[in-house]
XYZ file of C-alpha atoms in Angstrom:
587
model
C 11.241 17.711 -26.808
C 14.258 16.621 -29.247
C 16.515 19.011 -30.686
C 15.507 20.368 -34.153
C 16.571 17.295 -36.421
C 17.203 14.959 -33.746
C 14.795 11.473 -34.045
C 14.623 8.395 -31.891
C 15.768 5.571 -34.237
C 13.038 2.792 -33.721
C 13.874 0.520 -31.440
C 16.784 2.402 -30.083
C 17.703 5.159 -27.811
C 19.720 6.999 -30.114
C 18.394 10.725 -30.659
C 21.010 11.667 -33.722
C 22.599 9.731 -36.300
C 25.802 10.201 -35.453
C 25.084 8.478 -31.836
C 24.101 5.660 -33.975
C 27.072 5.766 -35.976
C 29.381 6.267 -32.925
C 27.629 2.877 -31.629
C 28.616 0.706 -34.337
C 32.060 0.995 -33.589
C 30.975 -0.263 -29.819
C 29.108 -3.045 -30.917
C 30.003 -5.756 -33.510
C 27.255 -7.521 -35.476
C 27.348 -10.604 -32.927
C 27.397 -8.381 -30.243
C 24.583 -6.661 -31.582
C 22.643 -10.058 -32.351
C 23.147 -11.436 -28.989
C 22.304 -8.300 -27.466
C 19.151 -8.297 -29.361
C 18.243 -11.973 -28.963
C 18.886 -11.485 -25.220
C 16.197 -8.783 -24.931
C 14.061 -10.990 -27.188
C 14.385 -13.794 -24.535
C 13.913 -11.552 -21.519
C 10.547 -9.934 -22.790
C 9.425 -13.968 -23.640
C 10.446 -14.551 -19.903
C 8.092 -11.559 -18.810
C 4.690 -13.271 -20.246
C 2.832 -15.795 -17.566
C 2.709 -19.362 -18.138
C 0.347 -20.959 -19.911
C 0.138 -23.340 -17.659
C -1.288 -22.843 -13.569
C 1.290 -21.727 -11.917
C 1.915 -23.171 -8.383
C 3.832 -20.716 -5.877
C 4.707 -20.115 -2.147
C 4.860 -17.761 0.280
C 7.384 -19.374 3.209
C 7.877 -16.800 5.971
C 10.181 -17.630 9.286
C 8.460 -16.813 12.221
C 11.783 -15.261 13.759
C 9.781 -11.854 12.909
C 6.595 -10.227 11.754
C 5.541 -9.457 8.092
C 7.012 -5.896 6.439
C 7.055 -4.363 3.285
C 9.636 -6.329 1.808
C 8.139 -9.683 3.422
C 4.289 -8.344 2.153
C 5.651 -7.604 -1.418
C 6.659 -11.419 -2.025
C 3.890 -12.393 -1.085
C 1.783 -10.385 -3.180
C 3.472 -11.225 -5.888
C 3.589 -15.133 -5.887
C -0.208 -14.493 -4.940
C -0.929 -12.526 -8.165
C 1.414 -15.406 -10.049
C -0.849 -17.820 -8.956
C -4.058 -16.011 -9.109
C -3.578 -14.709 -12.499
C -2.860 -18.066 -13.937
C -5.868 -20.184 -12.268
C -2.971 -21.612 -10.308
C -2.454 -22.194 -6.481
C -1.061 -20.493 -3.722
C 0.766 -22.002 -0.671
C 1.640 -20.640 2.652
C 4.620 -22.613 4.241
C 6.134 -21.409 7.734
C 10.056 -22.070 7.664
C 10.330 -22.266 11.438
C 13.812 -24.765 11.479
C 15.581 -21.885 13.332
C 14.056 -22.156 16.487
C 16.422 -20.220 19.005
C 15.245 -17.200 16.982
C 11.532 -18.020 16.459
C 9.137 -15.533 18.064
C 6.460 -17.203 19.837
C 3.325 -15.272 18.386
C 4.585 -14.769 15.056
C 3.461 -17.421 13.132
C -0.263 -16.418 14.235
C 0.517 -12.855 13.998
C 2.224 -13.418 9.830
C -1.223 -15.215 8.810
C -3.446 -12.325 10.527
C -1.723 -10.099 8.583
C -1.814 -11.993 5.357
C -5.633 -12.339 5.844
C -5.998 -8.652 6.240
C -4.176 -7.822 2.910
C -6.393 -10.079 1.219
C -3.702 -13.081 0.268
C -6.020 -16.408 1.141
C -3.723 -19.233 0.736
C -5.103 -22.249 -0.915
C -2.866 -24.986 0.941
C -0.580 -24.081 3.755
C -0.772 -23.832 7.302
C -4.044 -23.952 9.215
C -6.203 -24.774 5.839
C -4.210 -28.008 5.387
C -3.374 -29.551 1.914
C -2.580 -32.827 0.115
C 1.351 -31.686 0.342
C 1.331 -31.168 4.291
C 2.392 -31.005 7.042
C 3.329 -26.832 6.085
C 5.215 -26.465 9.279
C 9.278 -27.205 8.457
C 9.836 -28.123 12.468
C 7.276 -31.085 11.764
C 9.137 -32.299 8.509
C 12.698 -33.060 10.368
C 12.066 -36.969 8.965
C 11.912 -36.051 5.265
C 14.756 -34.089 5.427
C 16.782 -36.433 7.610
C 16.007 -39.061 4.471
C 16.818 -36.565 1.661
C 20.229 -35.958 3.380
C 20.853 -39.466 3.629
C 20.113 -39.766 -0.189
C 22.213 -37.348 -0.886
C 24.931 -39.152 0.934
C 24.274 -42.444 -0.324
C 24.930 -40.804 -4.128
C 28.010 -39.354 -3.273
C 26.830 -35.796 -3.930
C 26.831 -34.798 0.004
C 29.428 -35.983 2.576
C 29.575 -36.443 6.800
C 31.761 -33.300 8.229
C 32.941 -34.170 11.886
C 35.055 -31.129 12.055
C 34.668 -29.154 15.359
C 33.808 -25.551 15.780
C 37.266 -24.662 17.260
C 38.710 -26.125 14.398
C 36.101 -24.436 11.822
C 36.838 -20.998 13.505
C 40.241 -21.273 13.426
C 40.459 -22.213 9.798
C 37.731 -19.118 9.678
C 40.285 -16.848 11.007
C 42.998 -17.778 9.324
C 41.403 -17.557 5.665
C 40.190 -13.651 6.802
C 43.567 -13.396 7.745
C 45.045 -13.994 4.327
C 42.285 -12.197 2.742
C 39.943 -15.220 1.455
C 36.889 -15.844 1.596
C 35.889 -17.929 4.540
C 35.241 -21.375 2.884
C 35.668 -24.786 4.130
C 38.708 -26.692 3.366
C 37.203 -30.329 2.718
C 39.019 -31.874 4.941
C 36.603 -34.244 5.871
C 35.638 -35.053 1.699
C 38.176 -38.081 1.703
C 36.942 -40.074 4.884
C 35.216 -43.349 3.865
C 31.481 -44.290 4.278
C 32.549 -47.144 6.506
C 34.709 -44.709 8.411
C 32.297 -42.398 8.430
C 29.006 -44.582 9.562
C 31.862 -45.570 12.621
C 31.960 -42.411 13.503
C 28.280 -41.642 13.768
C 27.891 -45.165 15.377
C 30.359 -43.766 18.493
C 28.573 -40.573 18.968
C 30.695 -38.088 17.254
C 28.732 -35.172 16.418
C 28.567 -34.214 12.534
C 26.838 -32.061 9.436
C 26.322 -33.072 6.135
C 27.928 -30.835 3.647
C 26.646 -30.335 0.057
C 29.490 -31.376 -2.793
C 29.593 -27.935 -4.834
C 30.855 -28.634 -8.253
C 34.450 -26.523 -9.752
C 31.893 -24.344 -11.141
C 28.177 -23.327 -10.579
C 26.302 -23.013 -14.627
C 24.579 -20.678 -15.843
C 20.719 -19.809 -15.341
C 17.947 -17.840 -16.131
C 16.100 -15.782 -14.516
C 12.970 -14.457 -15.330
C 13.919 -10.354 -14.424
C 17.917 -10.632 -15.045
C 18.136 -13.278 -17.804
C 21.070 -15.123 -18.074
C 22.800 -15.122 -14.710
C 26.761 -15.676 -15.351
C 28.720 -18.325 -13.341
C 29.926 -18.525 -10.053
C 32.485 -20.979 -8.911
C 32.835 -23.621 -6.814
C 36.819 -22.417 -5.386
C 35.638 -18.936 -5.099
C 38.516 -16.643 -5.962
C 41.128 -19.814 -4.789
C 44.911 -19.574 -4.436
C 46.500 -23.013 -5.189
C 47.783 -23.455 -1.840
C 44.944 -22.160 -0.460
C 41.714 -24.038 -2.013
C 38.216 -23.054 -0.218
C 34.980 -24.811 -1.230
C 31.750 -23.320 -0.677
C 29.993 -26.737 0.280
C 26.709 -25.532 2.185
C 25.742 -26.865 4.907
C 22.442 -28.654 4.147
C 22.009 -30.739 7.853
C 23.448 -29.679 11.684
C 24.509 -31.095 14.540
C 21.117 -30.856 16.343
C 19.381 -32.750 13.573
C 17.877 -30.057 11.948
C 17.988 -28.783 8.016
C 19.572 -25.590 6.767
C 17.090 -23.217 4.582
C 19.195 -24.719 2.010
C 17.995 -28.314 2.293
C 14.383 -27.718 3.781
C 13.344 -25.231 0.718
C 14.565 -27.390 -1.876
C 12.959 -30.261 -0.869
C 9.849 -28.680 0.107
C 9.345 -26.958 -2.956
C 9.746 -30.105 -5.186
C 7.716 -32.390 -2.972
C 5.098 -29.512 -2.727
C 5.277 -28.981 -6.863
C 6.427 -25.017 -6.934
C 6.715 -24.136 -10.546
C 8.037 -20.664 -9.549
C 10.046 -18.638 -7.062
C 9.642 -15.115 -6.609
C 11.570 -13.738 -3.580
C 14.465 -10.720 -3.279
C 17.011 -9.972 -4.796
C 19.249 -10.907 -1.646
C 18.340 -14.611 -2.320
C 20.443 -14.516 -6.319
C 23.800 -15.985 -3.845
C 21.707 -18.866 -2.974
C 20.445 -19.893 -6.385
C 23.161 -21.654 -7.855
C 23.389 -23.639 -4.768
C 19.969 -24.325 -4.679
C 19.835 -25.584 -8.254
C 23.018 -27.906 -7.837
C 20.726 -29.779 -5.086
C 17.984 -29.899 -7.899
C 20.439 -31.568 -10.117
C 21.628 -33.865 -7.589
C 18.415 -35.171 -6.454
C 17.658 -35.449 -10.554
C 14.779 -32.895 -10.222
C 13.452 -30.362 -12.316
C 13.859 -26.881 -10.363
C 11.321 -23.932 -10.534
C 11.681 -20.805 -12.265
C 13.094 -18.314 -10.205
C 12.350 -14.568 -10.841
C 14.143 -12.031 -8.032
C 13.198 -8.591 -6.962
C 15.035 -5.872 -6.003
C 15.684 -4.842 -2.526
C 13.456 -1.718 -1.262
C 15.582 1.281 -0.192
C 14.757 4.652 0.989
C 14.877 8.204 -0.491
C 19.237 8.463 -0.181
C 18.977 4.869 -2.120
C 19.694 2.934 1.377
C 18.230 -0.033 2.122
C 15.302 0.165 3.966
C 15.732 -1.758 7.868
C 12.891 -4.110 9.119
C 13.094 -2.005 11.787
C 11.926 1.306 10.115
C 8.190 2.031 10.783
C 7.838 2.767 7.246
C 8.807 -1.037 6.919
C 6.369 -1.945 9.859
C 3.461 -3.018 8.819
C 1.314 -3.553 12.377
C 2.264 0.314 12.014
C 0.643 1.157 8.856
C -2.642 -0.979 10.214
C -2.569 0.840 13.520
C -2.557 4.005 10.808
C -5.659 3.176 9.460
C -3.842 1.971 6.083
C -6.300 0.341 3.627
C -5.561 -3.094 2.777
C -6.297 -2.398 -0.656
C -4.175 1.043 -0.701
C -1.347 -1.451 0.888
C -1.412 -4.135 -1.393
C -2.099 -1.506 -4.439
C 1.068 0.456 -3.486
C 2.965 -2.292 -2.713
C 2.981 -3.827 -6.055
C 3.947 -1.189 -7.794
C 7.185 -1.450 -5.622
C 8.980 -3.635 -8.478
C 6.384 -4.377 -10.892
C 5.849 -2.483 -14.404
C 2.661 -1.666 -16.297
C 1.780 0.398 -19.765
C -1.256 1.011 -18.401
C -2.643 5.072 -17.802
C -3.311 4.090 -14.323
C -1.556 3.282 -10.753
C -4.603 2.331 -9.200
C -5.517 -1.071 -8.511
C -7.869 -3.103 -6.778
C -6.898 -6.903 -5.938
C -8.740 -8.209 -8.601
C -7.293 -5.959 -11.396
C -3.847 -6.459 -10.203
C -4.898 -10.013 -11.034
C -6.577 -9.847 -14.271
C -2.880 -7.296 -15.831
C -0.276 -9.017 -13.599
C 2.904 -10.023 -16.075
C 6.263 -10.961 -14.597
C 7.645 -7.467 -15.748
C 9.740 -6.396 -13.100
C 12.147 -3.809 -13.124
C 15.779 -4.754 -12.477
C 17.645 -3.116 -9.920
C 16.676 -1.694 -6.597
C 13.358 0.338 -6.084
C 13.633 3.528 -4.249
C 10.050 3.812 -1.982
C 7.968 6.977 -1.856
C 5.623 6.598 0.364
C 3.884 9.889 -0.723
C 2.683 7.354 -3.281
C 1.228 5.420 -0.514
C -0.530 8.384 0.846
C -1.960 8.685 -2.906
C -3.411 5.937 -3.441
C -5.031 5.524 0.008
C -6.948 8.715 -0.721
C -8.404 7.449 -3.565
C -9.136 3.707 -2.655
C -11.160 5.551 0.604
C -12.825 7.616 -1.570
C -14.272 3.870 -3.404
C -15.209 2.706 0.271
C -16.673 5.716 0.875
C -19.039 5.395 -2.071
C -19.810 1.705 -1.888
C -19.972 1.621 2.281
C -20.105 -1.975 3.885
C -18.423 -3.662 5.929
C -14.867 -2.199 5.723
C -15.991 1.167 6.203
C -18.164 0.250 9.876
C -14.946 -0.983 10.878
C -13.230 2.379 9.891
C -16.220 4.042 11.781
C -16.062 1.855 14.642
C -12.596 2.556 15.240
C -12.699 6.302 15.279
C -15.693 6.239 17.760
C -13.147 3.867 19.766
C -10.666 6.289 19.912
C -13.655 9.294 20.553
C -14.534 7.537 23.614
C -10.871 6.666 24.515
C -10.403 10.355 24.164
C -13.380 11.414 26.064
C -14.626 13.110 22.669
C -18.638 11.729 23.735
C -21.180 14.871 23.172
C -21.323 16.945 20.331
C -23.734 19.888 19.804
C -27.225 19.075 19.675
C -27.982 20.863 16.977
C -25.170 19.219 14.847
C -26.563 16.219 15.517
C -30.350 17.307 14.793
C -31.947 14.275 15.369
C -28.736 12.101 13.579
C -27.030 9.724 15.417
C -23.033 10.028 16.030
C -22.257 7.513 13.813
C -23.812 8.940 10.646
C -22.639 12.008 11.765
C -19.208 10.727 11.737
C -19.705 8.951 8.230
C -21.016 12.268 6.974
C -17.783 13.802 8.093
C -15.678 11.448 6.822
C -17.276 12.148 3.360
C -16.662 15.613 3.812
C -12.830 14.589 4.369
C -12.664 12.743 1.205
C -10.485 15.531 -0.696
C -7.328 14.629 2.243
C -6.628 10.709 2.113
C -8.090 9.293 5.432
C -4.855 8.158 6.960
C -5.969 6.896 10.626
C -8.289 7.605 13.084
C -6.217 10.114 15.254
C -5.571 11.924 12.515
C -9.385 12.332 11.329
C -9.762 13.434 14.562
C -7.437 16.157 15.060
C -8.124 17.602 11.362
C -12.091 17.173 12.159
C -11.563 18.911 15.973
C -13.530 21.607 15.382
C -16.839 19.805 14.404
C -16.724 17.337 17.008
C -17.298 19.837 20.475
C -20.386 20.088 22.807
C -20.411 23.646 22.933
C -20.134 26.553 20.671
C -17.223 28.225 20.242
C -16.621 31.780 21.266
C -16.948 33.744 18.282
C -15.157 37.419 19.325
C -11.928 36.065 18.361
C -12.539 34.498 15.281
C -14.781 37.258 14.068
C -12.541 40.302 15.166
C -11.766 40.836 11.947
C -15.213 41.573 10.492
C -15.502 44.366 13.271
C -13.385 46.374 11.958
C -15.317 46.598 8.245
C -18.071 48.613 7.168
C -21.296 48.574 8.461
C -22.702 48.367 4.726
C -20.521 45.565 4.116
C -21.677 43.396 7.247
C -25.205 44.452 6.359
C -24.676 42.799 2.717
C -23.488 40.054 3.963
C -25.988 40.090 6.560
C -28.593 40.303 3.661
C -26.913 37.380 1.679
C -26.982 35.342 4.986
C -30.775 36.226 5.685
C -31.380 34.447 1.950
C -30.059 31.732 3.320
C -32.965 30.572 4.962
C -34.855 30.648 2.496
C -33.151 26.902 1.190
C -35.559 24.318 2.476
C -33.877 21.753 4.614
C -34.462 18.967 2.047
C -32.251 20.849 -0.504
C -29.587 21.597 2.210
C -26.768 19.883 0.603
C -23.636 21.196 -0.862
C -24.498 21.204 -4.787
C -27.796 23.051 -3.954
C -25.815 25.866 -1.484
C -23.418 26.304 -3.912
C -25.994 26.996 -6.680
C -27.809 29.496 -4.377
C -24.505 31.324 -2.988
C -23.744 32.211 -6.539
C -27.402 33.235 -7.471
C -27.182 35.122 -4.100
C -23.473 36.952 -5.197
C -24.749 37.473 -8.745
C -28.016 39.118 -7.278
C -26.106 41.499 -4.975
C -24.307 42.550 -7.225
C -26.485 43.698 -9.738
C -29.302 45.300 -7.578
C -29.782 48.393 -6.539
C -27.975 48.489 -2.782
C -27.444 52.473 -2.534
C -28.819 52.049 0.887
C -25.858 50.070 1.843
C -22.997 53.414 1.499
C -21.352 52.983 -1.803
C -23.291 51.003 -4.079
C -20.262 51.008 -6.317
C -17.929 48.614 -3.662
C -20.580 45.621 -4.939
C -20.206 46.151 -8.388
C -17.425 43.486 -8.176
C -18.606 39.851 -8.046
C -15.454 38.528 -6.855
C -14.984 41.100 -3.903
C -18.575 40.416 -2.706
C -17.774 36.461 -3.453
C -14.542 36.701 -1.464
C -16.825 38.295 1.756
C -19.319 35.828 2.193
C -16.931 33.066 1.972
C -14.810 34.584 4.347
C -18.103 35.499 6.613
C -18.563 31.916 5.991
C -15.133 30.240 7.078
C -14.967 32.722 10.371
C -18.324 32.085 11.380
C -18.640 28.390 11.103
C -15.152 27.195 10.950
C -13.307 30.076 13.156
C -11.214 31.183 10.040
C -9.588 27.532 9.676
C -8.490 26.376 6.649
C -10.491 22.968 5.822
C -13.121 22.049 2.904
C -15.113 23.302 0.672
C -17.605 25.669 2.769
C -20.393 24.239 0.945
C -19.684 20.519 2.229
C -19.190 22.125 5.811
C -22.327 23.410 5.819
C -24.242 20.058 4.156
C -22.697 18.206 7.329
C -23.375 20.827 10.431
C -27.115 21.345 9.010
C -29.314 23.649 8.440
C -30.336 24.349 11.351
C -27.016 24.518 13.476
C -25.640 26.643 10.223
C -27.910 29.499 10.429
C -27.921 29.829 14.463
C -24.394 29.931 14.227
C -24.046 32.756 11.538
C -26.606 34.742 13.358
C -24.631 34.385 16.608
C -21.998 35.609 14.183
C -23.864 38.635 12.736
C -24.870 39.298 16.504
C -20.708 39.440 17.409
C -20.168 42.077 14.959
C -22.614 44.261 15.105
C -22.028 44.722 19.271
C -20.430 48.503 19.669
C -22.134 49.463 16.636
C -24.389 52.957 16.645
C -26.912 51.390 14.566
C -29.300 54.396 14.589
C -26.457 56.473 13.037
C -25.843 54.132 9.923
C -28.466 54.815 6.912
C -29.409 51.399 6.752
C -32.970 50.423 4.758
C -35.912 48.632 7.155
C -35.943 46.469 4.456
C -32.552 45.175 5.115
């Protein structure tokens, strides 16, 4: 609510006039133009394409997938997707000291669990193959040699002692850590020589004086960055990339240039973290005299304290969140909402309807995660599996009996089961657990404990309590109990025991029960409401909190239901001198 008099000018945050005023004095009338044209540009920017998009996911198999990794994916997925575009899945694997042997494997398992089929990429093949970077070492090798043929890339024979030291010395002085050039001015002849007699070389990118502008499609206009970052005459460094090493293979630097222009990538989405890279990236687009992709970053995911989350935080773990019993469509729901903006009423998603609104509105800046928000939307995405069943939910069955057996958790009480088999018993449950998000199958297990025992429990402690009350009011709820049975076990479900518990608490309250002590304690619906669901809970449910009462007894049946509250009445009436209590034979 605004102060009294206070009004958002349209189009403007100001909430007084004399903000507005105060503003003009900030902002000249070109200021104000550019500023406006520049929002006009970035909200042009935010629309899709009109034209199929083609986009890549291009893991390195030096780890497994996370959050951060997931999110990119998604969202070049829903670029694609959303603009009857394609989809490609490329594995960056030129850094093979690091490379994890099962990873590759293990990065499309998980991908095919989310949901994010690749149309061309590793393992389904494509017209722009091979996907694998480790088997494209020849193109490379003659895109380098291009570049050195044109003069925009040159031979570096400089050894590592010598790099260090220059290293060292530059940190010494407080500079950055660039290369010198030192081996810009040696002929071609000189330098083919060289190669000829085995001396061992990379081929360093030419970086211009200064990197141009470019836009990108969540920042805008991103300003310059040199070529002589931050140089002292004397003391000239060049940031000239390395795009090929010693041991024949490309940087990320070469390999993802070429590979996205030889495999037709209209657009890049990828973090934040990757902005340092562009301009370099785009200088080889100019000098191979190609037309570069749009690029669109993200911001980097941190945590609660705004730090940035680790890869090795389980929250970033995504085998974790599986092992949890995560959805795959809570996961990929939640996860793009992790950058991505939306006017509409709703955070819920399924795949398909993060396709059908997906716009390149992403917010700038960092996103802080809350996974509560995770937790959210998984209880609500179960709750659709619940209802439509399938596939996805046997396997969400299957892996809670697993763990059942695993646990030795293999009889339950007869009359539970009453003639069901564990399985729909379990799926029963499960419904019954709808109103807490399903998180994993331990979980489920250890907030279900109490339905899933062979024997009955004992009841003395859990009905203590009730021992202690008077006898009238355990024979009303006695009385209310005995009406029970009169549900037929076709209508034994939690609507209809609802309906009849309230026609039961409304009747009780309004007959004559003078034979009970004082007729006037029942006079209050809410008091004699408040018993039986208490009866209710400490009877069935030894006085645990849990669900509705109604849904508990729907899933332990009729028949187990009414045994137990007898057993219950039975508990608290032991000690009792009956005889002595003026209690009605019709009672």
């Amino acid at each position: 609510m605004l102060p009294p008099g206070k009004t958002i000018w349209p189009g403007r945050s100001w909430i007084c006039s004399s903000c507005k005023a105060a503003s003009r004095h900030s902002l000249t009338p070109s200021r104000r133009r550019q500023s406006t044209q520049a929002l006009q540009q970035l909200k042009a920017t935010q629309k899709l394409p009109n034209v199929p998009a083609r986009t890549r996911f291009a893991p390195s198999p030096t780890g497994y997938l996370h959050l951060g990794s997931l999110r990119t994916a998604l969202y070049n997925y829903l670029l694609a997707k959303a603009t009857g575009g394609q989809f490609l899945l490329r594995i960056e694997d030129t850094d093979r000291k690091r490379n994890i042997p099962n990873a590759e494997a293990k990065i499309c398992e998980d991908l095919q669990w989310a949901g994010l089929q690749w149309d061309e990429g590793t393992i389904v093949g494509g017209l722009d193959g091979p996907y694998k970077q480790s088997e494209r070492t020849a193109i490379y090798k003659e895109h380098a040699e291009k570049l050195l043929d044109s003069r925009h890339a040159y031979r570096c024979f400089c050894t590592q002692d010598r790099l260090d030291s220059l290293a060292s010395e530059r940190s010494r002085l407080g500079l950055p850590t660039d290369y010198d050039r030192a081996c810009l001015g040696i002929s071609m002849d000189e330098s083919n020589d060289r190669v000829a007699n085995g001396e061992p070389y990379v081929i360093r990118l030419e970086t211009p004086a200064e990197y141009p502008e470019y836009k990108d499609l969540v920042y805008g206009i991103v300003g310059r960055l040199k070529g002589p970052r931050r140089g002292v005459a004397d003391q000239n460094g060049y940031d000239d990339p390395i795009l090929f090493k010693t041991d024949g293979s490309p940087t990320y630097h070469l390999a993802n240039v070429v590979d996205d222009h030889l495999m037709r990538i209209t657009h890049v989405i990828r973090g934040v973290e990757w902005m340092p890279s562009t301009p370099k990236h785009l200088e080889l687009y100019r000098a191979f005299g190609w037309d570069p992709p749009a690029f669109a970053h993200v911001g980097l995911l941190q945590d609660a304290n705004r730090r940035k989350l680790s890869k090795r935080d389980r929250n970033m773990d995504l085998e974790a969140m599986k092992a949890d019993g995560i959805l795959p469509e809570a996961m990929m729901n939640f996860v793009a909402l992790l950058g991505w903006s939306h006017s509409l009423g709703s955070d819920f998603f399924t795949i398909k309807e993060l396709v059908d609104n997906f716009s390149l509105k992403f917010t700038k800046g960092n996103v802080v995660v809350n996974f509560g928000k995770l937790k959210y939307l998984q209880g609500l995405h179960f709750q659709k599996l619940l209802e439509q069943g399938g596939d996805k939910l046997d396997l969400v069955i299957d892996q809670i009996l697993a763990l059942m057996e695993k646990r030795k958790i293999t009889s339950i009480h007869p009359e539970i089961l009453d003639g069901r088999s564990i399985r729909g018993y379990i799926t029963a449950l499960l419904q019954m657990d709808a109103s807490s998000p399903y998180v994993s199958a331990s979980l489920f297990l250890e907030r279900n404990s109490i339905f899933l025992k062979a024997d009955i429990d004992d009841l003395a402690q859990a009905m203590s309590s009730w021992k202690e009350k008077p006898q009238h009011e355990v024979r009303l709820i006695a009385e209310a109990v005995r009406r029970l049975e009169d549900i037929k076990p076709t209508q034994w479900t939690a609507t209809a025991l609802k309906n009849q518990l309230a026609h039961i608490v409304a009747s009780l309250t309004t007959d004559d029960h003078s034979a009970f002590g004082n007729g006037e304690a029942f006079t209050d619906t809410k008091h004699v409401n408040g018993s039986l669901l208490s009866w209710l809970r400490g009877s069935l449910m030894g006085g645990q909190k849990g669900p509705s009462m109604f849904n508990v007894m729907e899933v332990l049946g009729r028949r187990f239901t009414l045994d137990r509250l007898a057993a219950a009445q039975t508990v608290c009436l032991e000690g009792r001198d009956v005889q002595s209590e003026k209690v009605e034979e019709s009672i």
